Structures are given as C-alpha cells and as structure tokens.
mmCIF file of C-alpha atoms in Angstrom:
data_model
loop_
_atom_site.group_PDB
_atom_site.id
_atom_site.type_symbol
_atom_site.label_atom_id
_atom_site.label_comp_id
_atom_site.label_asym_id
_atom_site.label_seq_id
_atom_site.Cartn_x
_atom_site.Cartn_y
_atom_site.Cartn_z
ATOM 1 C CA UNK A 1 32.506 30.292 -10.826
ATOM 2 C CA UNK A 2 33.449 28.808 -7.486
ATOM 3 C CA UNK A 3 33.344 25.032 -7.716
ATOM 4 C CA UNK A 4 33.951 22.465 -4.983
ATOM 5 C CA UNK A 5 33.515 18.697 -5.338
ATOM 6 C CA UNK A 6 33.137 16.917 -2.010
ATOM 7 C CA UNK A 7 33.708 13.163 -1.850
ATOM 8 C CA UNK A 8 32.314 11.142 1.048
ATOM 9 C CA UNK A 9 33.266 7.550 0.452
ATOM 10 C CA UNK A 10 31.771 6.921 -2.956
ATOM 11 C CA UNK A 11 29.236 9.746 -2.672
ATOM 12 C CA UNK A 12 29.885 12.960 -4.582
ATOM 13 C CA UNK A 13 28.322 16.304 -3.758
ATOM 14 C CA UNK A 14 28.946 19.709 -5.268
ATOM 15 C CA UNK A 15 29.074 23.346 -4.223
ATOM 16 C CA UNK A 16 28.620 25.929 -6.981
ATOM 17 C CA UNK A 17 29.083 29.628 -6.277
ATOM 18 C CA UNK A 18 28.636 32.809 -8.272
ATOM 19 C CA UNK A 19 31.706 34.962 -7.661
ATOM 20 C CA UNK A 20 29.883 38.202 -8.444
ATOM 21 C CA UNK A 21 26.804 37.752 -6.237
ATOM 22 C CA UNK A 22 28.091 35.111 -3.777
ATOM 23 C CA UNK A 23 24.932 33.047 -4.362
ATOM 24 C CA UNK A 24 25.513 29.293 -4.076
ATOM 25 C CA UNK A 25 23.883 25.981 -4.922
ATOM 26 C CA UNK A 26 24.569 22.732 -3.050
ATOM 27 C CA UNK A 27 23.901 19.510 -4.961
ATOM 28 C CA UNK A 28 23.377 16.099 -3.311
ATOM 29 C CA UNK A 29 24.779 16.936 0.155
ATOM 30 C CA UNK A 30 25.456 14.021 2.537
ATOM 31 C CA UNK A 31 24.332 14.168 6.165
ATOM 32 C CA UNK A 32 27.706 13.471 7.801
ATOM 33 C CA UNK A 33 29.338 16.443 6.025
ATOM 34 C CA UNK A 34 27.052 19.270 7.123
ATOM 35 C CA UNK A 35 29.800 21.102 9.004
ATOM 36 C CA UNK A 36 32.107 20.741 5.994
ATOM 37 C CA UNK A 37 29.575 22.328 3.640
ATOM 38 C CA UNK A 38 28.969 25.187 6.052
ATOM 39 C CA UNK A 39 32.707 25.681 6.368
ATOM 40 C CA UNK A 40 33.129 25.865 2.584
ATOM 41 C CA UNK A 41 30.327 28.395 2.292
ATOM 42 C CA UNK A 42 31.967 30.537 4.960
ATOM 43 C CA UNK A 43 35.422 30.123 3.426
ATOM 44 C CA UNK A 44 34.213 31.437 0.071
ATOM 45 C CA UNK A 45 31.842 34.018 1.561
ATOM 46 C CA UNK A 46 28.869 32.336 -0.104
ATOM 47 C CA UNK A 47 25.184 32.260 0.821
ATOM 48 C CA UNK A 48 23.239 29.151 -0.181
ATOM 49 C CA UNK A 49 20.301 29.986 -2.421
ATOM 50 C CA UNK A 50 19.272 26.392 -3.157
ATOM 51 C CA UNK A 51 19.957 22.931 -1.746
ATOM 52 C CA UNK A 52 19.248 20.283 -4.393
ATOM 53 C CA UNK A 53 18.784 16.520 -4.332
ATOM 54 C CA UNK A 54 18.937 14.994 -7.791
ATOM 55 C CA UNK A 55 16.801 12.065 -6.626
ATOM 56 C CA UNK A 56 15.676 10.086 -3.588
ATOM 57 C CA UNK A 57 18.905 8.477 -2.418
ATOM 58 C CA UNK A 58 18.865 4.861 -1.252
ATOM 59 C CA UNK A 59 22.463 4.401 -0.147
ATOM 60 C CA UNK A 60 23.181 7.423 2.025
ATOM 61 C CA UNK A 61 21.413 10.018 4.113
ATOM 62 C CA UNK A 62 20.613 13.318 2.461
ATOM 63 C CA UNK A 63 21.580 16.498 4.306
ATOM 64 C CA UNK A 64 19.158 18.618 2.300
ATOM 65 C CA UNK A 65 16.490 18.988 4.953
ATOM 66 C CA UNK A 66 18.930 19.875 7.731
ATOM 67 C CA UNK A 67 20.936 22.252 5.546
ATOM 68 C CA UNK A 68 17.820 23.890 4.187
ATOM 69 C CA UNK A 69 16.663 24.689 7.714
ATOM 70 C CA UNK A 70 20.104 25.762 8.905
ATOM 71 C CA UNK A 71 20.888 27.961 5.911
ATOM 72 C CA UNK A 72 17.408 29.295 5.200
ATOM 73 C CA UNK A 73 17.542 27.905 1.671
ATOM 74 C CA UNK A 74 14.756 26.038 -0.146
ATOM 75 C CA UNK A 75 15.199 22.306 -0.734
ATOM 76 C CA UNK A 76 14.796 21.546 -4.430
ATOM 77 C CA UNK A 77 13.774 18.181 -5.900
ATOM 78 C CA UNK A 78 11.870 16.895 -8.914
ATOM 79 C CA UNK A 79 8.088 17.191 -8.935
ATOM 80 C CA UNK A 80 7.732 13.408 -8.397
ATOM 81 C CA UNK A 81 9.959 13.262 -5.325
ATOM 82 C CA UNK A 82 8.059 11.810 -2.336
ATOM 83 C CA UNK A 83 9.947 13.854 0.294
ATOM 84 C CA UNK A 84 7.460 16.121 2.090
ATOM 85 C CA UNK A 85 10.176 18.620 3.012
ATOM 86 C CA UNK A 86 10.962 19.674 -0.582
ATOM 87 C CA UNK A 87 10.179 23.398 -0.831
ATOM 88 C CA UNK A 88 10.534 23.720 -4.604
ATOM 89 C CA UNK A 89 9.638 21.026 -7.123
ATOM 90 C CA UNK A 90 10.937 21.147 -10.668
ATOM 91 C CA UNK A 91 9.518 19.912 -13.955
ATOM 92 C CA UNK A 92 11.539 18.946 -17.003
ATOM 93 C CA UNK A 93 13.053 22.098 -18.500
ATOM 94 C CA UNK A 94 12.688 24.291 -15.404
ATOM 95 C CA UNK A 95 15.709 26.396 -14.528
ATOM 96 C CA UNK A 96 17.298 27.452 -11.257
ATOM 97 C CA UNK A 97 19.056 30.835 -11.227
ATOM 98 C CA UNK A 98 21.533 31.717 -8.479
ATOM 99 C CA UNK A 99 23.309 34.943 -9.370
ATOM 100 C CA UNK A 100 25.081 34.216 -12.618
ATOM 101 C CA UNK A 101 24.550 30.458 -12.329
ATOM 102 C CA UNK A 102 21.813 28.883 -14.423
ATOM 103 C CA UNK A 103 20.982 25.195 -14.017
ATOM 104 C CA UNK A 104 18.413 23.522 -16.263
ATOM 105 C CA UNK A 105 16.580 20.472 -14.918
ATOM 106 C CA UNK A 106 16.231 17.408 -17.123
ATOM 107 C CA UNK A 107 13.864 14.722 -15.899
ATOM 108 C CA UNK A 108 15.967 11.547 -16.239
ATOM 109 C CA UNK A 109 13.995 8.726 -14.574
ATOM 110 C CA UNK A 110 15.109 5.122 -14.494
ATOM 111 C CA UNK A 111 17.276 4.841 -11.420
ATOM 112 C CA UNK A 112 14.300 6.359 -9.576
ATOM 113 C CA UNK A 113 11.161 7.919 -10.983
ATOM 114 C CA UNK A 114 12.112 11.305 -9.515
ATOM 115 C CA UNK A 115 15.666 11.383 -10.892
ATOM 116 C CA UNK A 116 16.727 14.588 -12.574
ATOM 117 C CA UNK A 117 19.982 15.903 -14.004
ATOM 118 C CA UNK A 118 21.129 19.508 -13.912
ATOM 119 C CA UNK A 119 22.750 21.034 -16.994
ATOM 120 C CA UNK A 120 24.926 24.124 -16.610
ATOM 121 C CA UNK A 121 27.112 25.554 -19.359
ATOM 122 C CA UNK A 122 29.903 23.038 -19.921
ATOM 123 C CA UNK A 123 28.777 20.396 -17.423
ATOM 124 C CA UNK A 124 25.922 18.194 -16.272
ATOM 125 C CA UNK A 125 25.245 16.840 -12.805
ATOM 126 C CA UNK A 126 23.755 13.436 -13.535
ATOM 127 C CA UNK A 127 22.840 12.113 -10.093
ATOM 128 C CA UNK A 128 22.766 8.328 -10.397
ATOM 129 C CA UNK A 129 21.410 8.270 -13.947
ATOM 130 C CA UNK A 130 24.798 8.291 -15.693
ATOM 131 C CA UNK A 131 27.936 7.291 -13.784
ATOM 132 C CA UNK A 132 31.550 7.209 -14.887
ATOM 133 C CA UNK A 133 31.836 3.868 -16.663
ATOM 134 C CA UNK A 134 28.371 2.789 -15.564
ATOM 135 C CA UNK A 135 24.767 3.776 -14.929
ATOM 136 C CA UNK A 136 22.475 3.839 -11.961
ATOM 137 C CA UNK A 137 20.864 0.548 -11.005
ATOM 138 C CA UNK A 138 17.171 0.023 -11.741
ATOM 139 C CA UNK A 139 16.261 -2.715 -9.259
ATOM 140 C CA UNK A 140 15.483 -0.461 -6.272
ATOM 141 C CA UNK A 141 12.064 1.077 -5.510
ATOM 142 C CA UNK A 142 10.664 3.074 -8.487
ATOM 143 C CA UNK A 143 13.549 2.012 -10.737
ATOM 144 C CA UNK A 144 12.738 1.195 -14.367
ATOM 145 C CA UNK A 145 15.276 0.022 -17.007
ATOM 146 C CA UNK A 146 13.042 1.127 -19.889
ATOM 147 C CA UNK A 147 12.909 4.662 -18.515
ATOM 148 C CA UNK A 148 16.643 4.639 -17.873
ATOM 149 C CA UNK A 149 17.330 3.730 -21.503
ATOM 150 C CA UNK A 150 15.204 6.645 -22.694
ATOM 151 C CA UNK A 151 16.783 9.042 -20.195
ATOM 152 C CA UNK A 152 20.231 8.103 -21.445
ATOM 153 C CA UNK A 153 19.857 7.618 -25.174
ATOM 154 C CA UNK A 154 17.077 10.139 -25.793
ATOM 155 C CA UNK A 155 18.341 12.649 -23.255
ATOM 156 C CA UNK A 156 21.759 12.874 -21.643
ATOM 157 C CA UNK A 157 23.761 11.311 -24.456
ATOM 158 C CA UNK A 158 22.445 13.954 -26.866
ATOM 159 C CA UNK A 159 24.299 16.675 -24.978
ATOM 160 C CA UNK A 160 27.499 17.954 -26.664
ATOM 161 C CA UNK A 161 30.292 15.382 -26.478
ATOM 162 C CA UNK A 162 32.552 17.770 -24.545
ATOM 163 C CA UNK A 163 29.993 18.231 -21.746
ATOM 164 C CA UNK A 164 31.571 17.288 -18.438
ATOM 165 C CA UNK A 165 29.766 14.593 -16.447
ATOM 166 C CA UNK A 166 29.643 14.956 -12.660
ATOM 167 C CA UNK A 167 27.755 12.023 -11.090
ATOM 168 C CA UNK A 168 26.460 11.592 -7.541
ATOM 169 C CA UNK A 169 28.682 8.541 -7.018
ATOM 170 C CA UNK A 170 32.091 7.272 -7.992
ATOM 171 C CA UNK A 171 33.978 4.621 -6.060
ATOM 172 C CA UNK A 172 37.304 4.833 -7.905
ATOM 173 C CA UNK A 173 38.431 8.333 -7.019
ATOM 174 C CA UNK A 174 37.541 9.877 -10.384
ATOM 175 C CA UNK A 175 36.241 13.437 -10.417
ATOM 176 C CA UNK A 176 34.425 13.611 -13.755
ATOM 177 C CA UNK A 177 34.133 12.343 -17.296
ATOM 178 C CA UNK A 178 32.576 13.662 -20.511
ATOM 179 C CA UNK A 179 29.558 12.660 -22.547
ATOM 180 C CA UNK A 180 31.819 11.714 -25.446
ATOM 181 C CA UNK A 181 34.044 9.539 -23.276
ATOM 182 C CA UNK A 182 31.052 7.743 -21.800
ATOM 183 C CA UNK A 183 29.523 7.074 -25.226
ATOM 184 C CA UNK A 184 32.819 5.601 -26.391
ATOM 185 C CA UNK A 185 33.962 3.719 -23.286
ATOM 186 C CA UNK A 186 31.073 3.080 -20.894
ATOM 187 C CA UNK A 187 30.317 -0.664 -21.237
ATOM 188 C CA UNK A 188 26.632 -0.277 -20.407
ATOM 189 C CA UNK A 189 26.169 2.299 -23.134
ATOM 190 C CA UNK A 190 27.363 -0.131 -25.775
ATOM 191 C CA UNK A 191 23.918 -1.746 -25.532
ATOM 192 C CA UNK A 192 22.310 0.775 -27.850
ATOM 193 C CA UNK A 193 19.212 -1.301 -28.620
ATOM 194 C CA UNK A 194 16.452 -0.808 -26.056
ATOM 195 C CA UNK A 195 15.654 -4.483 -25.525
ATOM 196 C CA UNK A 196 19.292 -5.474 -25.106
ATOM 197 C CA UNK A 197 19.886 -2.654 -22.635
ATOM 198 C CA UNK A 198 16.852 -3.621 -20.559
ATOM 199 C CA UNK A 199 17.873 -7.290 -20.587
ATOM 200 C CA UNK A 200 21.351 -6.329 -19.369
ATOM 201 C CA UNK A 201 19.993 -4.183 -16.524
ATOM 202 C CA UNK A 202 17.536 -6.864 -15.444
ATOM 203 C CA UNK A 203 20.311 -9.449 -15.334
ATOM 204 C CA UNK A 204 22.524 -7.453 -12.965
ATOM 205 C CA UNK A 205 22.933 -9.197 -9.617
ATOM 206 C CA UNK A 206 23.799 -6.334 -7.278
ATOM 207 C CA UNK A 207 23.924 -6.377 -3.497
ATOM 208 C CA UNK A 208 21.485 -4.087 -1.723
ATOM 209 C CA UNK A 209 22.958 -0.844 -0.364
ATOM 210 C CA UNK A 210 24.032 -1.101 3.277
ATOM 211 C CA UNK A 211 21.529 1.442 4.579
ATOM 212 C CA UNK A 212 18.770 0.819 2.036
ATOM 213 C CA UNK A 213 15.725 0.685 4.328
ATOM 214 C CA UNK A 214 16.852 3.446 6.656
ATOM 215 C CA UNK A 215 18.053 5.715 3.860
ATOM 216 C CA UNK A 216 14.822 5.373 1.904
ATOM 217 C CA UNK A 217 12.754 5.872 5.045
ATOM 218 C CA UNK A 218 14.532 9.031 6.109
ATOM 219 C CA UNK A 219 15.048 10.525 2.645
ATOM 220 C CA UNK A 220 11.455 9.883 1.597
ATOM 221 C CA UNK A 221 9.805 11.038 4.804
ATOM 222 C CA UNK A 222 12.169 13.487 6.427
ATOM 223 C CA UNK A 223 12.372 11.245 9.488
ATOM 224 C CA UNK A 224 15.470 10.901 11.637
ATOM 225 C CA UNK A 225 18.218 8.343 11.309
ATOM 226 C CA UNK A 226 19.148 6.086 14.210
ATOM 227 C CA UNK A 227 22.494 7.895 14.418
ATOM 228 C CA UNK A 228 20.670 11.223 14.758
ATOM 229 C CA UNK A 229 18.502 9.873 17.577
ATOM 230 C CA UNK A 230 21.575 8.553 19.398
ATOM 231 C CA UNK A 231 23.445 11.800 18.884
ATOM 232 C CA UNK A 232 20.539 13.858 20.189
ATOM 233 C CA UNK A 233 20.187 11.561 23.217
ATOM 234 C CA UNK A 234 23.922 11.723 23.969
ATOM 235 C CA UNK A 235 23.821 15.521 23.763
ATOM 236 C CA UNK A 236 21.426 15.735 26.721
ATOM 237 C CA UNK A 237 22.788 12.814 28.758
ATOM 238 C CA UNK A 238 25.803 12.688 31.103
ATOM 239 C CA UNK A 239 27.760 9.445 31.354
ATOM 240 C CA UNK A 240 29.474 7.447 34.082
ATOM 241 C CA UNK A 241 32.658 5.465 33.518
ATOM 242 C CA UNK A 242 32.877 1.767 34.305
ATOM 243 C CA UNK A 243 35.600 2.403 36.868
ATOM 244 C CA UNK A 244 33.399 4.938 38.630
ATOM 245 C CA UNK A 245 30.512 2.465 38.681
ATOM 246 C CA UNK A 246 32.775 -0.313 40.004
ATOM 247 C CA UNK A 247 33.820 1.922 42.879
ATOM 248 C CA UNK A 248 30.226 2.822 43.698
ATOM 249 C CA UNK A 249 28.632 -0.645 43.799
ATOM 250 C CA UNK A 250 28.696 -2.783 46.917
ATOM 251 C CA UNK A 251 28.939 -1.683 50.528
ATOM 252 C CA UNK A 252 26.114 0.331 52.019
ATOM 253 C CA UNK A 253 25.946 3.037 49.399
ATOM 254 C CA UNK A 254 22.343 3.722 48.403
ATOM 255 C CA UNK A 255 22.837 6.830 46.314
ATOM 256 C CA UNK A 256 22.684 5.123 42.909
ATOM 257 C CA UNK A 257 20.013 3.034 41.184
ATOM 258 C CA UNK A 258 21.569 0.856 38.488
ATOM 259 C CA UNK A 259 18.859 0.169 35.927
ATOM 260 C CA UNK A 260 19.511 -2.623 33.438
ATOM 261 C CA UNK A 261 17.315 -2.036 30.378
ATOM 262 C CA UNK A 262 18.135 -5.254 28.475
ATOM 263 C CA UNK A 263 15.704 -8.134 27.992
ATOM 264 C CA UNK A 264 15.225 -10.638 30.827
ATOM 265 C CA UNK A 265 17.363 -13.452 29.437
ATOM 266 C CA UNK A 266 20.341 -11.139 28.995
ATOM 267 C CA UNK A 267 19.835 -9.701 32.495
ATOM 268 C CA UNK A 268 19.600 -13.171 34.058
ATOM 269 C CA UNK A 269 22.794 -14.282 32.305
ATOM 270 C CA UNK A 270 24.790 -11.665 34.181
ATOM 271 C CA UNK A 271 24.382 -8.075 35.336
ATOM 272 C CA UNK A 272 25.992 -5.401 37.471
ATOM 273 C CA UNK A 273 25.671 -6.440 41.156
ATOM 274 C CA UNK A 274 22.586 -4.903 42.686
ATOM 275 C CA UNK A 275 21.133 -3.772 39.376
ATOM 276 C CA UNK A 276 17.382 -3.573 38.899
ATOM 277 C CA UNK A 277 15.745 -4.837 35.737
ATOM 278 C CA UNK A 278 13.392 -2.745 33.602
ATOM 279 C CA UNK A 279 13.404 -3.519 29.842
ATOM 280 C CA UNK A 280 13.667 -0.476 27.602
ATOM 281 C CA UNK A 281 10.464 -1.449 25.821
ATOM 282 C CA UNK A 282 8.522 -1.150 29.078
ATOM 283 C CA UNK A 283 10.280 1.910 30.485
ATOM 284 C CA UNK A 284 7.593 4.521 29.909
ATOM 285 C CA UNK A 285 4.802 2.165 31.019
ATOM 286 C CA UNK A 286 6.399 1.070 34.294
ATOM 287 C CA UNK A 287 8.584 4.013 35.247
ATOM 288 C CA UNK A 288 6.181 5.562 37.765
ATOM 289 C CA UNK A 289 5.814 2.328 39.717
ATOM 290 C CA UNK A 290 9.437 1.241 39.455
ATOM 291 C CA UNK A 291 11.086 4.622 40.046
ATOM 292 C CA UNK A 292 8.826 6.623 42.382
ATOM 293 C CA UNK A 293 11.573 9.090 43.385
ATOM 294 C CA UNK A 294 12.311 11.571 40.564
ATOM 295 C CA UNK A 295 15.291 12.920 42.512
ATOM 296 C CA UNK A 296 17.140 9.581 42.544
ATOM 297 C CA UNK A 297 20.390 9.198 40.666
ATOM 298 C CA UNK A 298 19.728 6.528 38.042
ATOM 299 C CA UNK A 299 22.356 4.837 35.887
ATOM 300 C CA UNK A 300 21.078 3.023 32.791
ATOM 301 C CA UNK A 301 22.938 -0.026 31.455
ATOM 302 C CA UNK A 302 22.527 -2.067 28.255
ATOM 303 C CA UNK A 303 24.639 -4.462 26.209
ATOM 304 C CA UNK A 304 26.533 -1.994 23.998
ATOM 305 C CA UNK A 305 25.853 1.450 25.475
ATOM 306 C CA UNK A 306 23.391 2.715 22.870
ATOM 307 C CA UNK A 307 19.980 1.683 24.194
ATOM 308 C CA UNK A 308 21.034 2.840 27.650
ATOM 309 C CA UNK A 309 21.802 6.302 26.227
ATOM 310 C CA UNK A 310 18.322 6.496 24.730
ATOM 311 C CA UNK A 311 16.827 5.273 28.007
ATOM 312 C CA UNK A 312 18.700 7.865 30.091
ATOM 313 C CA UNK A 313 17.632 10.640 27.721
ATOM 314 C CA UNK A 314 14.026 9.467 28.003
ATOM 315 C CA UNK A 315 14.232 9.452 31.791
ATOM 316 C CA UNK A 316 15.547 13.000 31.771
ATOM 317 C CA UNK A 317 12.724 14.085 29.509
ATOM 318 C CA UNK A 318 10.298 12.436 31.940
ATOM 319 C CA UNK A 319 11.669 14.479 34.833
ATOM 320 C CA UNK A 320 14.394 12.231 36.263
ATOM 321 C CA UNK A 321 16.981 14.986 36.182
ATOM 322 C CA UNK A 322 19.840 12.893 37.598
ATOM 323 C CA UNK A 323 19.636 10.032 35.091
ATOM 324 C CA UNK A 324 22.965 9.100 33.511
ATOM 325 C CA UNK A 325 24.133 6.361 31.138
ATOM 326 C CA UNK A 326 27.038 3.943 31.489
ATOM 327 C CA UNK A 327 29.889 4.787 29.131
ATOM 328 C CA UNK A 328 29.970 1.439 27.349
ATOM 329 C CA UNK A 329 27.834 -1.630 27.920
ATOM 330 C CA UNK A 330 27.751 -5.002 29.579
ATOM 331 C CA UNK A 331 29.918 -6.487 26.842
ATOM 332 C CA UNK A 332 32.755 -4.136 27.772
ATOM 333 C CA UNK A 333 31.970 -4.615 31.480
ATOM 334 C CA UNK A 334 32.465 -8.370 31.134
ATOM 335 C CA UNK A 335 35.606 -7.959 29.058
ATOM 336 C CA UNK A 336 36.996 -5.630 31.710
ATOM 337 C CA UNK A 337 36.585 -8.341 34.373
ATOM 338 C CA UNK A 338 34.275 -6.187 36.465
ATOM 339 C CA UNK A 339 32.029 -8.079 38.931
ATOM 340 C CA UNK A 340 28.905 -9.836 37.720
ATOM 341 C CA UNK A 341 25.800 -11.069 39.477
ATOM 342 C CA UNK A 342 23.457 -13.759 38.137
#
C-alpha cells in the first residue's frame, strides 16, 4: 500500500493508494493543500477513486468539493452530513473498495452527528472522534458528549489493541498512536463511567476555532471562502503600484479615475488627491450614473487592498475593461508618505 500522511498545521490528511491498481483514496483533505495532493497522486501514478471527509469540519476548510471536481472522484461523507455536494453517503458498516484497499465506515457521532471513522486492516482513521491523548470536543454544532462516549467505549475502543490510530488532528507533531496506547494513556478515556465522562466533556472550557463560522458555512453548504473570492478576483484583475499612482496624480492628466470604495468617514479623513468616492456597498447601484464611460481607466482604492480588488473585479465583470486595483491600500499609502487630500 502507498501511504502518505500530510500535516497542515494541526490538521492531518491521508492519501492511500493500491500499488496493484493505482486506485487511491484521499481522507480529510485541506483546501490550501490541493496542489500538494495532486502532486502526490502524480508522483505515485495514482488515480483518486474517492475523496472522503470523516465529518463536517469546523476549524479548517475542506478541499473535498474542489478535489472531487478536479479529479472526477466522488465526495464521500456519512449519510447525516449536511453538505449538498457529497456524492456518496455511507451508513454504519458500509465499505469503500479502491483496488485492493477496503475501508469500513463506523458511525462514530459525538464530535459531530455525522462523524465516521474508517477501519482498514491494521489501522483506523478516526477523524476528530479519537485523538492522540484526547478526544474531539462536543460543544460545537451537533456535538453530543453522550454519543461520543458510546462511539468511543462501545465502538472504537473495542478494536484490537494493536490497531493504529490516525486522527484528523494532532498539534504536537505525532503521526499516530494505537488503540491500546490510548486506552492506557489517554486522560479522557480514564473516565470509563458514562456520567463522569459526560460531566468532564461539559466542563471543558475551550476557545472557539479561529474560522468556526466560515468553516462551518463553507463545509456545510459548499459555498466559497473569503480567501477563494479574493483569489478569484485577483486572478482577473490587474494592479497598479503606489509609485505609479503617485506619478500619475496631479497636473492635467485626465486618463485615470481614482475610485475610493471605503465608507464616507474614512474617505473624508484622507484620500488620494483627486479621488472620487463611491462606497463598495453602493457600487452596483450607482455605477451607471457615476461612471458613464465604460472605456475609462478606473483605479479602485480601499484601506487594505482587499475590498478594492473585489471592486475592480466587479467593474470588469460589469464591462469596465480597464478597471485596475491599487496594490496595497490607504494604510500603506499613508505609511509611505504619499500625498493625501481631505
């Protein structure tokens, strides 16, 4: 078997490949590593047969939808997963076969109601149900400490002690553990009475994941992340440097419309000399009246350079083919001691 474990911060994803048939399974891929996964597949001469998410992730962005489309492989999740883009939904006991690889799904709810683990020969991919030295939290949407107890003590911990444990997260650089090691050493698993375990989980005071709302929104719906929107906008938008803009303002030059898309109070506090004001939130509604010439060269400006990129991309989509965005924003403009007008 070809086996690759890919760490992205604390996130762990896995590539499994059948050497005989070159069929592969990707488990819990992370959005920022798409090119890396594709590179590994090419390196090993593998073709992805399945892309699997063990559960609806709340702390990072799943790459399953994008990889499924790019690789022509079905996205696999548990039957209870809310994601509309899942092509194949598994029940407890269902098995995935990819060449000589056979992975059995165990429904292991508790961290989320759609959590499942995948058992294959000498190992189990536990998602966030069982971690090395810990367990998944139960205080996020659809989490349930009672279900987690049952998933652990009536399910995963009954696997052979030598079964290797590969979780979806580890923040200490560890690659894997075993069921036997976790039973003996995992502090949360020492609470073997259901009530005591639930009380312990309910008493945990954990900070919310950094990208909780956005991750849940995108992973549950298949929507885009803010970073994806910015990346797509930047891909269709040229930029102008601050030095170039500084050389173009002033004098009698009329070949550039500088469009400040910040709110009025920020614009009034200081803007590029000669800039016109049109808040991003009103762009589509006022663009025809404010910018009657679709052939004009328009430079969008904002505070940090992100909203202006979205605005320039929107203008281009609306037919303003010469719209560009400032490389940077007014914060950098001020720090660079470029001229200001109030």
